[in-house]
Coordinates of C-alpha atoms and ligand atoms in Angstrom, one line a residue:
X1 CA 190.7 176.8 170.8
X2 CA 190.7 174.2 173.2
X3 CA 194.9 173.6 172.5
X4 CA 195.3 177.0 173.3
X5 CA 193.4 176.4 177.0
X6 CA 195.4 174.0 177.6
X7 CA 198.5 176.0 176.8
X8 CA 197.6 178.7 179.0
X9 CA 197.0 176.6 181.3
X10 CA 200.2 174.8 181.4
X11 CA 201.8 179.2 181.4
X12 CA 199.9 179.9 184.6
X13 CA 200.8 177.4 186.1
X14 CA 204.7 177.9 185.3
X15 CA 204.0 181.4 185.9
X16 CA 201.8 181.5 189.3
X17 CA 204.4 179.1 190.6
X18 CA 207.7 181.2 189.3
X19 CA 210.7 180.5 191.7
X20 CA 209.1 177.9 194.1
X21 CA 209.4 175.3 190.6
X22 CA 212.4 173.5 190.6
X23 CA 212.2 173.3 194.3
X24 CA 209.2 171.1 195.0
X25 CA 207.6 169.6 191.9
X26 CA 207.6 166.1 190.8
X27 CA 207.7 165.3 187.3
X28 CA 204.3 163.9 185.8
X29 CA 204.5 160.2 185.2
X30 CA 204.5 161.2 181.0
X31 CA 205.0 164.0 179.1
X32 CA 202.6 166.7 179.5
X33 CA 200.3 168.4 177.8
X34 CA 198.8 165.4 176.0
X35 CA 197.7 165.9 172.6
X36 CA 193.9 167.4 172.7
X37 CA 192.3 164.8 170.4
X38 CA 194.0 162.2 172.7
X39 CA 193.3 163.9 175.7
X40 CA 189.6 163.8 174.7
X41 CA 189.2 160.4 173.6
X42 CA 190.8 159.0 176.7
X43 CA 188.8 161.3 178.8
X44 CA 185.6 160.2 177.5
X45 CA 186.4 156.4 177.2
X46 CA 187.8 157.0 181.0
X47 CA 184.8 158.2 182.4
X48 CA 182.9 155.2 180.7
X49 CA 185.3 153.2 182.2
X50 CA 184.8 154.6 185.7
X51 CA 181.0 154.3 185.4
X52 CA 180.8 151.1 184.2
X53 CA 183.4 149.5 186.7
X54 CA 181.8 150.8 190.2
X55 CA 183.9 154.1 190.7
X56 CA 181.3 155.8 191.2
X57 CA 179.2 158.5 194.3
X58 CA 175.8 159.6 194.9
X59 CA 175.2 162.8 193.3
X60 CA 174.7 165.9 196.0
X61 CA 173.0 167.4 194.1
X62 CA 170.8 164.8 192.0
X63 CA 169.1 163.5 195.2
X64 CA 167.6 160.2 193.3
X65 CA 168.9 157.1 194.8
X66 CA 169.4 155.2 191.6
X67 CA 170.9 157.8 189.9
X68 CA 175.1 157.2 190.2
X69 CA 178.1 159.8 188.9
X70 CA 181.7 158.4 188.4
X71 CA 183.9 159.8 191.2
X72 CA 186.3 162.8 190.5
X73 CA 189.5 161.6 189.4
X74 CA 192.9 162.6 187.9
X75 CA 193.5 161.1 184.4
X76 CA 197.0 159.8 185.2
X77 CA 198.9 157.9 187.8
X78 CA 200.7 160.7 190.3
X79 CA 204.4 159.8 190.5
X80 CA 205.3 158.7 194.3
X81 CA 208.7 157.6 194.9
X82 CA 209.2 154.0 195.5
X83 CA 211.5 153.8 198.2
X84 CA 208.7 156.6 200.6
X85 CA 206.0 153.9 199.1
X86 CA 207.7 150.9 200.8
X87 CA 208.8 152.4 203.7
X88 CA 205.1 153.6 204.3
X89 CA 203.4 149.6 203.6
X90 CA 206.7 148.7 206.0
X91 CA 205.7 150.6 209.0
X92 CA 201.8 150.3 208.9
X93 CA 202.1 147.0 211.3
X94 CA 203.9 149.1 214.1
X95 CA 201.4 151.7 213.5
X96 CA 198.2 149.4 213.6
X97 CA 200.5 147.7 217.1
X98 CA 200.6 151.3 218.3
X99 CA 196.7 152.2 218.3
X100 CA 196.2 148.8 219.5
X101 CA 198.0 149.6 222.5
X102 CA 197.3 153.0 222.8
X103 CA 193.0 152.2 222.4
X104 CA 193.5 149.9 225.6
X105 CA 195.5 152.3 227.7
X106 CA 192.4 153.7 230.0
X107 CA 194.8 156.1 232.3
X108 CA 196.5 157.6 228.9
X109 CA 193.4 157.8 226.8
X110 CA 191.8 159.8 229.8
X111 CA 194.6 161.8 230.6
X112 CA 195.5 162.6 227.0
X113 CA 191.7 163.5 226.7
X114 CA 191.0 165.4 230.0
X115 CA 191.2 168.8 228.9
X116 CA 189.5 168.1 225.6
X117 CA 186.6 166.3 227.4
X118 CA 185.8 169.4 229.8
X119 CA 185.1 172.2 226.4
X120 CA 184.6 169.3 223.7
X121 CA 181.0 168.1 224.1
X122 CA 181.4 165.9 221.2
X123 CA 184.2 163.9 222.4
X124 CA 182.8 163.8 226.3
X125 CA 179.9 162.2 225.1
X126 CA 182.2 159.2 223.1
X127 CA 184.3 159.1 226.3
X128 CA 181.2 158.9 229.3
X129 CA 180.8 155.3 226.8
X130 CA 183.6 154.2 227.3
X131 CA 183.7 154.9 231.1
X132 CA 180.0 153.2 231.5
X133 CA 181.3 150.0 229.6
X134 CA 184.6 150.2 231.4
X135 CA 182.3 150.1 234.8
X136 CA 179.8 148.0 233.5
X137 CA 182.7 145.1 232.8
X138 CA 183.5 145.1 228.5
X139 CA 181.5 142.6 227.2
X140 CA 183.5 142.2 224.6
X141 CA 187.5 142.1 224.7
X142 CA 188.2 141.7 221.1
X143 CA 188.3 144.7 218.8
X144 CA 188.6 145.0 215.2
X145 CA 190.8 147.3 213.8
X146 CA 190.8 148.7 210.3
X147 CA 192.8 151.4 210.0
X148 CA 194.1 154.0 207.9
X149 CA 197.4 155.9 208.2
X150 CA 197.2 159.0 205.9
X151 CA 200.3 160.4 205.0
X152 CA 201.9 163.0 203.1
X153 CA 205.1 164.1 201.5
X154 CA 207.2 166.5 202.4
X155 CA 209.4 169.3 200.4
X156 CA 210.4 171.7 202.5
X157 CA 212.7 170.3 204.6
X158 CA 216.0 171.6 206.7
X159 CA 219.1 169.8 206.2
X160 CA 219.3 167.8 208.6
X161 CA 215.9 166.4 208.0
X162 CA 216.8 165.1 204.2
X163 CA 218.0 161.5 205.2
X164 CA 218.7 159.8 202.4
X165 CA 216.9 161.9 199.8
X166 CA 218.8 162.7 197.3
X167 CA 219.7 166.8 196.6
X168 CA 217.5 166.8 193.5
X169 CA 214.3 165.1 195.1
X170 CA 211.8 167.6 195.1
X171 CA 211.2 166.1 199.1
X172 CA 212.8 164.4 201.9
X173 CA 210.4 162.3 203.1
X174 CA 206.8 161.7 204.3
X175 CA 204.7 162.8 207.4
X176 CA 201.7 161.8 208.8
X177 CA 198.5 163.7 208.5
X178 CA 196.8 161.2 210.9
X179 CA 195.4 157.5 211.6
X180 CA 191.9 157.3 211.1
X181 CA 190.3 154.6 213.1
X182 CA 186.8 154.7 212.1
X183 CA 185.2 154.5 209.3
X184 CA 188.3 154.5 207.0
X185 CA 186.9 154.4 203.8
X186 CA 187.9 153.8 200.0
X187 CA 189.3 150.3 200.3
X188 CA 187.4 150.2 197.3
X189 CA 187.9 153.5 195.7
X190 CA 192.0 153.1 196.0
X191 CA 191.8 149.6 193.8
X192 CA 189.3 151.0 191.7
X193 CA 191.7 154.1 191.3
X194 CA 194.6 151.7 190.2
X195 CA 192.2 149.9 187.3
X196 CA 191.4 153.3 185.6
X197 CA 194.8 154.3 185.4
X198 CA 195.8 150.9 184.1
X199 CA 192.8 151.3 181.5
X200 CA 194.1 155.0 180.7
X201 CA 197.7 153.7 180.2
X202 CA 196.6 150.5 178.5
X203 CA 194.7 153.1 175.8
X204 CA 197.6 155.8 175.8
X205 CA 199.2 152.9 174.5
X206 CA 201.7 152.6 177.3
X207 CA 201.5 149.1 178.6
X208 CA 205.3 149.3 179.3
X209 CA 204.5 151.8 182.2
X210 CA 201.6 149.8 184.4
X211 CA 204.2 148.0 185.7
X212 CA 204.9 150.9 188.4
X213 CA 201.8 150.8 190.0
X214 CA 201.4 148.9 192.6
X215 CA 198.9 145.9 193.2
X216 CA 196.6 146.8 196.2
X217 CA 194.1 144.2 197.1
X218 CA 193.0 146.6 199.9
X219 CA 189.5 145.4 199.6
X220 CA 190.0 141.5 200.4
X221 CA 192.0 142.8 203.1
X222 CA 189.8 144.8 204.8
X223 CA 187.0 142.0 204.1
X224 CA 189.1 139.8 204.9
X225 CA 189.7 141.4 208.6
X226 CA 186.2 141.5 209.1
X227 CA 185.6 138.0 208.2
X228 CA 188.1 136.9 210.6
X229 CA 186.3 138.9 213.4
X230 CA 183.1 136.9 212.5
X231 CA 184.8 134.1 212.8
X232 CA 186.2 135.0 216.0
X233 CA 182.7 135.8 217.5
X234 CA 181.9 132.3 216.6
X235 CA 178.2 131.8 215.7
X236 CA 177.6 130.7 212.1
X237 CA 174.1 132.6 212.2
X238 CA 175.3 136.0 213.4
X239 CA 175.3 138.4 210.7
X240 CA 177.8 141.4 210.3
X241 CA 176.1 145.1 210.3
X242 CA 177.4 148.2 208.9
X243 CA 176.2 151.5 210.6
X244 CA 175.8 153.7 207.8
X245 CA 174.7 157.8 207.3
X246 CA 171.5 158.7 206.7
X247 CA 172.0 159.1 203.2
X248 CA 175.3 157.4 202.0
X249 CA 177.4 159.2 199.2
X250 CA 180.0 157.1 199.3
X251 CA 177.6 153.8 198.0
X252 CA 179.8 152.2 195.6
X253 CA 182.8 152.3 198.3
X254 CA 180.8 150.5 201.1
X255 CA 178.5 148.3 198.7
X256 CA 181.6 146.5 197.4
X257 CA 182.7 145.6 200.7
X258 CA 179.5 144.1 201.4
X259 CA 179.8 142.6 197.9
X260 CA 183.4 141.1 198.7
X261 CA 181.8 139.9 202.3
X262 CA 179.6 138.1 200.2
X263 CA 181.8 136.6 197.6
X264 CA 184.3 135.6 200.5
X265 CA 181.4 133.9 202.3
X266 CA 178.2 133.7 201.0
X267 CA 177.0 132.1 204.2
X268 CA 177.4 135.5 206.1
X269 CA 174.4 138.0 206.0
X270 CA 175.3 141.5 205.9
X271 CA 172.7 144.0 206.4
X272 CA 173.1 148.0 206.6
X273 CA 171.2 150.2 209.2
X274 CA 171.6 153.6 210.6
X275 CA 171.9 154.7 214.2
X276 CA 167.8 155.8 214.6
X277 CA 166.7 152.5 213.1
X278 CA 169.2 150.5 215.4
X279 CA 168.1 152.7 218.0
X280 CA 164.6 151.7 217.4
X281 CA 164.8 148.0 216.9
X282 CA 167.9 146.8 218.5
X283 CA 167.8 144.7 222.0
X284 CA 170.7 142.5 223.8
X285 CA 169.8 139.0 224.7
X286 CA 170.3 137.3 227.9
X287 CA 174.2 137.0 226.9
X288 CA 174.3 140.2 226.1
X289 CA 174.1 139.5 222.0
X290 CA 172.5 142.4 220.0
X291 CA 169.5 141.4 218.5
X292 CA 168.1 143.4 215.9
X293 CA 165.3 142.2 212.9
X294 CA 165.7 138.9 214.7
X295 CA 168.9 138.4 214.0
X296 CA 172.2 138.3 215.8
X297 CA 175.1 140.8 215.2
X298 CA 178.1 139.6 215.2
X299 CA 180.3 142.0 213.6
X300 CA 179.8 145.4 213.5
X301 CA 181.4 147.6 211.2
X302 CA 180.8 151.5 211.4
X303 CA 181.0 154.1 208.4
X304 CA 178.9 156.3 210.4
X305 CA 178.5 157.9 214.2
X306 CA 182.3 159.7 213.3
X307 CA 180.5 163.0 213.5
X308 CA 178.2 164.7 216.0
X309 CA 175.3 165.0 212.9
X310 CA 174.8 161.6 213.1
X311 CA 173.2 161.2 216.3
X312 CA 169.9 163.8 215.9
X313 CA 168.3 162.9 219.3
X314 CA 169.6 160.7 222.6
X315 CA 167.9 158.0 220.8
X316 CA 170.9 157.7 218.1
X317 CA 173.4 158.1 221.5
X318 CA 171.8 155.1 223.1
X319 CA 172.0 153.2 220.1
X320 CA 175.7 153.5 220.1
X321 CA 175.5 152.8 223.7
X322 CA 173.6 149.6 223.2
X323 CA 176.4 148.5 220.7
X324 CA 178.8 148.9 223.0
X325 CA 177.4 147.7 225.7
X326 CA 176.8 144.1 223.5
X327 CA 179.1 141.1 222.5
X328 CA 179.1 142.3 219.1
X329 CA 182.8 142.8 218.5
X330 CA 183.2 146.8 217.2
X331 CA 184.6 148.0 214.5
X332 CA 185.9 150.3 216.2
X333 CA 185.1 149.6 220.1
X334 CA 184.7 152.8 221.4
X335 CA 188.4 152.8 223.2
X336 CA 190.2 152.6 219.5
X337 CA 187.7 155.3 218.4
X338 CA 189.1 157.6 220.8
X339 CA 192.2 156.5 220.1
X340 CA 191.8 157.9 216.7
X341 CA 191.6 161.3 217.4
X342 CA 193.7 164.1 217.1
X343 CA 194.2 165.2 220.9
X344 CA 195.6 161.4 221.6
X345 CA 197.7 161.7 217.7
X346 CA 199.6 165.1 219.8
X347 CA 199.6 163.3 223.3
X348 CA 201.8 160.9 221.5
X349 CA 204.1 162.9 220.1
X350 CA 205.2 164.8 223.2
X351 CA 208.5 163.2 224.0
X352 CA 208.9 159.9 225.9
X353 CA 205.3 159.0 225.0
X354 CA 206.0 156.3 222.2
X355 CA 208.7 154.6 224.4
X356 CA 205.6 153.6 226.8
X357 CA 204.3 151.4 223.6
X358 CA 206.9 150.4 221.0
X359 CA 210.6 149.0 221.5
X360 CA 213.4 151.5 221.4
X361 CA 213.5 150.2 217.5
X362 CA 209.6 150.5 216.7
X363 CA 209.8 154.1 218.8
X364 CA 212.7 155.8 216.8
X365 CA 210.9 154.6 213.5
X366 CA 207.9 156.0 214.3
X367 CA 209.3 159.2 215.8
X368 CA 210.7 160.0 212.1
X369 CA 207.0 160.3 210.5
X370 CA 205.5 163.2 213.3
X371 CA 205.5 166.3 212.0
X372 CA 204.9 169.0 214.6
X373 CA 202.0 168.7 216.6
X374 CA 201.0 171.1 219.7
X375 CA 198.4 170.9 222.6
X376 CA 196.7 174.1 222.9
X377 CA 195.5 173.4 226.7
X378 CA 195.8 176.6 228.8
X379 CA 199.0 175.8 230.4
X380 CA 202.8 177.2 229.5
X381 CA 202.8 174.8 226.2
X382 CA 199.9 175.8 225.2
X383 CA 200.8 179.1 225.7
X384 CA 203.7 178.8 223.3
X385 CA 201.8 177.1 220.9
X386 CA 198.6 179.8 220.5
X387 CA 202.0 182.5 220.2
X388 CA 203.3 180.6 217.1
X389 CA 199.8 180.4 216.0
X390 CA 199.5 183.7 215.9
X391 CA 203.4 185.0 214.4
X392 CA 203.0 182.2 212.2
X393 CA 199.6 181.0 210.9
X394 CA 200.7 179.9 207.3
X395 CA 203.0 176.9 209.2
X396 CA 199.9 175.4 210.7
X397 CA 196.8 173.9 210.4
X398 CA 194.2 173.9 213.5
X399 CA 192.0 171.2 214.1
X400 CA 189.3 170.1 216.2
X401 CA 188.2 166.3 217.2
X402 CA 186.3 165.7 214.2
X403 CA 186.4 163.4 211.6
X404 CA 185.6 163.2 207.7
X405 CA 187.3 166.6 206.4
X406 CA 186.3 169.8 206.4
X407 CA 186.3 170.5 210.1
X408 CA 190.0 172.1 210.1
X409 CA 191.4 176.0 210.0
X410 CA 194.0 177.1 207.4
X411 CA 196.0 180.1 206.9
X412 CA 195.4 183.5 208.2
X413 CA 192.2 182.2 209.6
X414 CA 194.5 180.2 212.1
X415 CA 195.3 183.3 213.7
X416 CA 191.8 184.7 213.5
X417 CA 190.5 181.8 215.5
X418 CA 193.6 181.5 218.2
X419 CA 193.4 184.8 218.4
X420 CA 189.7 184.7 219.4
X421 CA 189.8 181.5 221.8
X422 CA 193.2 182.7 223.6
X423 CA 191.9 183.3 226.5
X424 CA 188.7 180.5 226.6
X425 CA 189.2 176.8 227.8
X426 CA 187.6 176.4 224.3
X427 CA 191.5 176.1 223.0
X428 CA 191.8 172.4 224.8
X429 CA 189.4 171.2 221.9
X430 CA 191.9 172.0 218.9
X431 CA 195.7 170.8 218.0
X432 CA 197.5 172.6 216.5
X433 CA 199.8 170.7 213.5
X434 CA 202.6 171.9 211.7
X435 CA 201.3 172.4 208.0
X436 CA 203.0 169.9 205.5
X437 CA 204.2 171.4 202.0
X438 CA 203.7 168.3 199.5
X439 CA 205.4 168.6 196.5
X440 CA 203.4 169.4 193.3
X441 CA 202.9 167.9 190.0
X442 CA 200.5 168.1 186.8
X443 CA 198.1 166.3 186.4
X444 CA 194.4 166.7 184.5
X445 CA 191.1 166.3 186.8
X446 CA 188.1 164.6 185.5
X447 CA 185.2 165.9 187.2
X448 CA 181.5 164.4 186.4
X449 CA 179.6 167.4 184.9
X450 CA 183.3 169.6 184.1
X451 CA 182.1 172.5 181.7
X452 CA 185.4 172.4 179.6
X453 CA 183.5 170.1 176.7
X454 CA 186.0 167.3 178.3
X455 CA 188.9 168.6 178.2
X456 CA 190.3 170.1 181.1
X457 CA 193.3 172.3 182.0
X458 CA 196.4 171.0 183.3
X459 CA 196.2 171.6 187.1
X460 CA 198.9 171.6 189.5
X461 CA 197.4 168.9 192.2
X462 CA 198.9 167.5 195.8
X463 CA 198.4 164.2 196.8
X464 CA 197.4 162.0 200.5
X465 CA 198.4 158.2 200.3
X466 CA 196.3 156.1 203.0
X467 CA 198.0 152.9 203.8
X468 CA 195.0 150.6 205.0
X469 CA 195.7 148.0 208.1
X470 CA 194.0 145.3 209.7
X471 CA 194.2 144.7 213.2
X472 CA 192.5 142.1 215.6
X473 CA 193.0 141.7 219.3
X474 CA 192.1 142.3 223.3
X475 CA 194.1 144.2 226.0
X476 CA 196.5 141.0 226.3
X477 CA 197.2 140.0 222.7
X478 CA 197.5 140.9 219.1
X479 CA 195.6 138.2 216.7
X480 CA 196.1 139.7 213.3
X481 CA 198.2 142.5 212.7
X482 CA 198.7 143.7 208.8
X483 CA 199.0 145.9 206.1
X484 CA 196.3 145.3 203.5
X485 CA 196.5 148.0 200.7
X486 CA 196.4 151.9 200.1
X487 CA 194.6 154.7 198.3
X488 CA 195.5 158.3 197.0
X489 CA 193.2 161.0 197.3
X490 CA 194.6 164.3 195.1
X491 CA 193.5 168.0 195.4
X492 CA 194.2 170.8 193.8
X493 CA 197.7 172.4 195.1
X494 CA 195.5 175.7 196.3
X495 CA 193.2 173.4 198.4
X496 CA 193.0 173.3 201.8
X497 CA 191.5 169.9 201.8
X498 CA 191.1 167.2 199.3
X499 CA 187.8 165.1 200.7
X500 CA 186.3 163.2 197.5
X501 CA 182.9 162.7 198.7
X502 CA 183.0 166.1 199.6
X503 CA 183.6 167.1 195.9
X504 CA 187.3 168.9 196.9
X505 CA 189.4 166.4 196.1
X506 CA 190.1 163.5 193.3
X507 CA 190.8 159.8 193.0
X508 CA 194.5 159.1 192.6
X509 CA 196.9 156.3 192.4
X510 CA 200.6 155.7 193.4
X511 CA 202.7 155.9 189.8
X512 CA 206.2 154.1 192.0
X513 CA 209.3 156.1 190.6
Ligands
LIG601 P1 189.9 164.4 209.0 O1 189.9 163.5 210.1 O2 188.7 165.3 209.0 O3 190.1 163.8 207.7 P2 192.6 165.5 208.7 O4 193.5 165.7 209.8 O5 192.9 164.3 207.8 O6 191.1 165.4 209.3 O7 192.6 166.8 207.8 C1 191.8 166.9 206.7 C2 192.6 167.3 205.5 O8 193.3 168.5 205.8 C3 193.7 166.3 205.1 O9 193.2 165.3 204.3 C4 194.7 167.2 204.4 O10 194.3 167.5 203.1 C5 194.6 168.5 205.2 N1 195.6 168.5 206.3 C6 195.4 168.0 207.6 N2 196.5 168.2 208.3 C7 197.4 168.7 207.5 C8 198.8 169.2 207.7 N3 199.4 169.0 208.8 N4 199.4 169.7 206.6 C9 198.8 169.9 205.4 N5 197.5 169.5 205.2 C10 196.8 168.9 206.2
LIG602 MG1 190.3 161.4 210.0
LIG603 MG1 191.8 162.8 207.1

């Protein structure tokens, strides 16, 4: 019964998909269906695996704390083409050069942000910060940096845009979704995505193929960066802190980064503490150091205050505030936070905004990996844009300044909400983004709790690679500028988003072909 599942399975999906097939599929990295007493086995023993080795969330649902679930995952490696894989590491240092730049460009964050700032109370609020730190003199010049480009591939394509793809590549080349410049998670999750599929291969018996994935030490990179910012602060007491939620999903991702922190140098204390608490018991010093529990931050690193649920009262605003205002060095300051979002991502893709930043060189390479993106101010241009919004809703994807998934418009509903906000300065708070067709491939996803006695369909899933980097620096000078690893997230090809901690997407990892 359960071979005949996964038979059907495999005909709906050749079915649903009819016509669009040859056109923008990727072959699996093996031979698919696997065998169902296979498929179990490895299943089971992969789950294990997961468990056991740290790839693991909070439950949503199961709201004990020391209660864990393995992550979502797809049993197999997705096949990403080698030469979109390199090119992607290649560029992340002129990206992480770019935000650098762009985060301490005052007159073009405000500018870019102006229209945003008057209907966007969320964004105003992260932008009066930076103007009171900006008046108050910043305390501290350096800012730490760790990125993450997200990009995906592309398969429809016009001629002209096929470059060097061959006429059989089921895509041309990659765009960018969007750099995410705070809290830019799964440097954990993307190694830890690699190891189970090394495992899986290892006990498909296929050690010949683990050679095509890719190491990714994305973790000691990341930790590394933040070391290096400790260092730079220069106080062997000072401790580095991690603003976390509430409630944190994502433990095992953020726990092993402490746990690297800690393995790197021992001597280092990291703690954790959310905004209310830092609200309620942080102080600067006469130098301006934050002070919190008695102890001195030196470093610190957010994975929360992205989102506007974060800060319940002013007392979670101030907090932020207070951080800002201290010789902490920020990870992010509040500059390269803005400079993460998606009104400044469109501001630089209007023409002859990159050439104020990179080289001619750095520019024309960058230029390549914008897809279409379009204010939606109330001016001529945005004009134009809410009209193609509206003939055209399927080529687009709406988005406000929020962060962490979930927050964007798809499809028809584009239209719905252009439609609705024509003629309100509410429009200057969205983008809209020309809608990327990745190409699609098989692939089985392991789900904790899955109802098909474990053994799932074949599912036709898309995939996001994140390339991670590391930058370090003030307005004058660039300390540390690197790539330091990558992670693939994978959805089902019907999803609108793939979030994994939001239970809509799976852990991936690049299979280099
Ligand atoms: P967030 O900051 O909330 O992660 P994103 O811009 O990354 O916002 O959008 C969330 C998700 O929506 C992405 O991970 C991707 O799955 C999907 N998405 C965003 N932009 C596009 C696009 N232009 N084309 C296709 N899918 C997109
Ligand atoms: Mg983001
Ligand atoms: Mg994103």
């Amino acid at each position: 019964q359960k071979r005949r599942h996964v038979e059907n399975s495999v005909a709906n999906v050749k079915k649903t998909n009819k016509g669009k097939m040859d056109q923008n599929r990727m072959a699996p990295c093996l031979q698919l269906p696997l065998d169902n007493k296979l498929l179990e086995n490895v299943i089971e023993k992969a789950k294990d695996w997961a468990l056991m080795h740290g790839a693991c969330m909070r439950s949503r649902t199961n709201l004990n704390k020391d209660v864990l679930q393995f992550a979502p995952f797809v049993l197999l490696p997705s096949t990403f083409p080698r030469r979109e894989f390199k090119k992607a590491v290649e560029i992340q240092p002129i990206l992480n050069e770019l935000v650098h730049k762009v985060a301490h460009d005052y007159e073009f964050l405000s500018s870019s942000l102006k229209s945003t700032n008057t209907v966007d109370h969320f964004t105003r609020r992260l932008f009066e910060i930076y103007e009171t730190v900006r008046k108050d003199g910043i305390t501290q010049p350096v800012s730490l940096g760790l990125v993450r480009s997200d990009i995906m591939l592309e398969s429809t394509c016009s001629g002209k845009e096929r470059g060097s793809a061959a006429k059989s590549d089921p895509y041309c080349c990659w765009k960018q979704v969007e750099i995410n410049t705070i809290a830019s998670g799964f440097g954990w999750l993307g190694p830890a995505s690699g190891l189970i599929h090394r495992y899986v291969l290892q006990e498909l018996g296929r050690m010949d193929m683990i050679q095509n994935l890719p190491e990714n030490h994305a973790l000691q990179g990341l930790c590394q960066g933040m070391l290096e910012a400790w260092k730079l602060y220069n106080n062997e007491k000072a401790v580095i802190m991690f603003v976390v939620e509430d409630v944190t999903y994502n433990i095992c991702d953020q726990r092993f980064h402490e746990f690297e922190l800690r393995s790197q140098n021992p001597n280092v204390p990291v703690i954790r503490r959310n905004l209310t608490q830092i609200s309620e018991r942080a102080k600067l010093g006469s130098k301006k150091e934050l002070i919190l529990d008695d102890m001195e931050v030196g470093v610190i690193y957010f994975r929360a205050g992205y989102e506007p649920g974060h800060y319940h009262s002013e007392n979670e605003w101030n907090a932020r505030l207070l951080m800002e205002r201290s010789r902490a060095i920020k990870c992010p300051s509040i500059y390269y936070h803005l400079a993460g979002t998606k009104k400044v991502q469109q501001a630089l893709a209007k023409p002859g905004v990159l050439e104020k930043f990179l080289s001619p060189d750095k520019t024309s390479v960058v230029k390549e990996i914008f897809t279409g993106l379009y204010s939606l101010d109330k001016d001529e241009f945005g004009d134009r844009a809410v009209q193609m919004a509206i003939e055209n809703p399927g080529h687009f994807v709406l988005k406000p300044q929020r962060e962490g998934g979930g927050n964007n418009v798809y499809g028809d509903k584009v239209r719905t909400a252009v439609e609705a906000m024509k003629d309100s300065e509410e429009r200057s708070a969205w983008i809209l983004m020309e809608r990327i067709s990745p190409p699609m491939q098989l692939n089985y996803l392991v789900r904790p709790g899955d109802p098909n006695n474990g053994c799932p369909p074949l599912s036709d899933v898309v995939g996001e690679l994140g390339i991670f980097g590391v930058v370090i620096g003030d307005s004058e000078k660039i300390l540390v500028n690197k790539q330091v690893g990558h992670m693939l997230r994978t959805k089902l090809s019907t999803a609108d988003e793939g979030g994994v901690a939001a239970g809509l997407g799976a852990l991936d990892s690049p299979y280099l072909c």
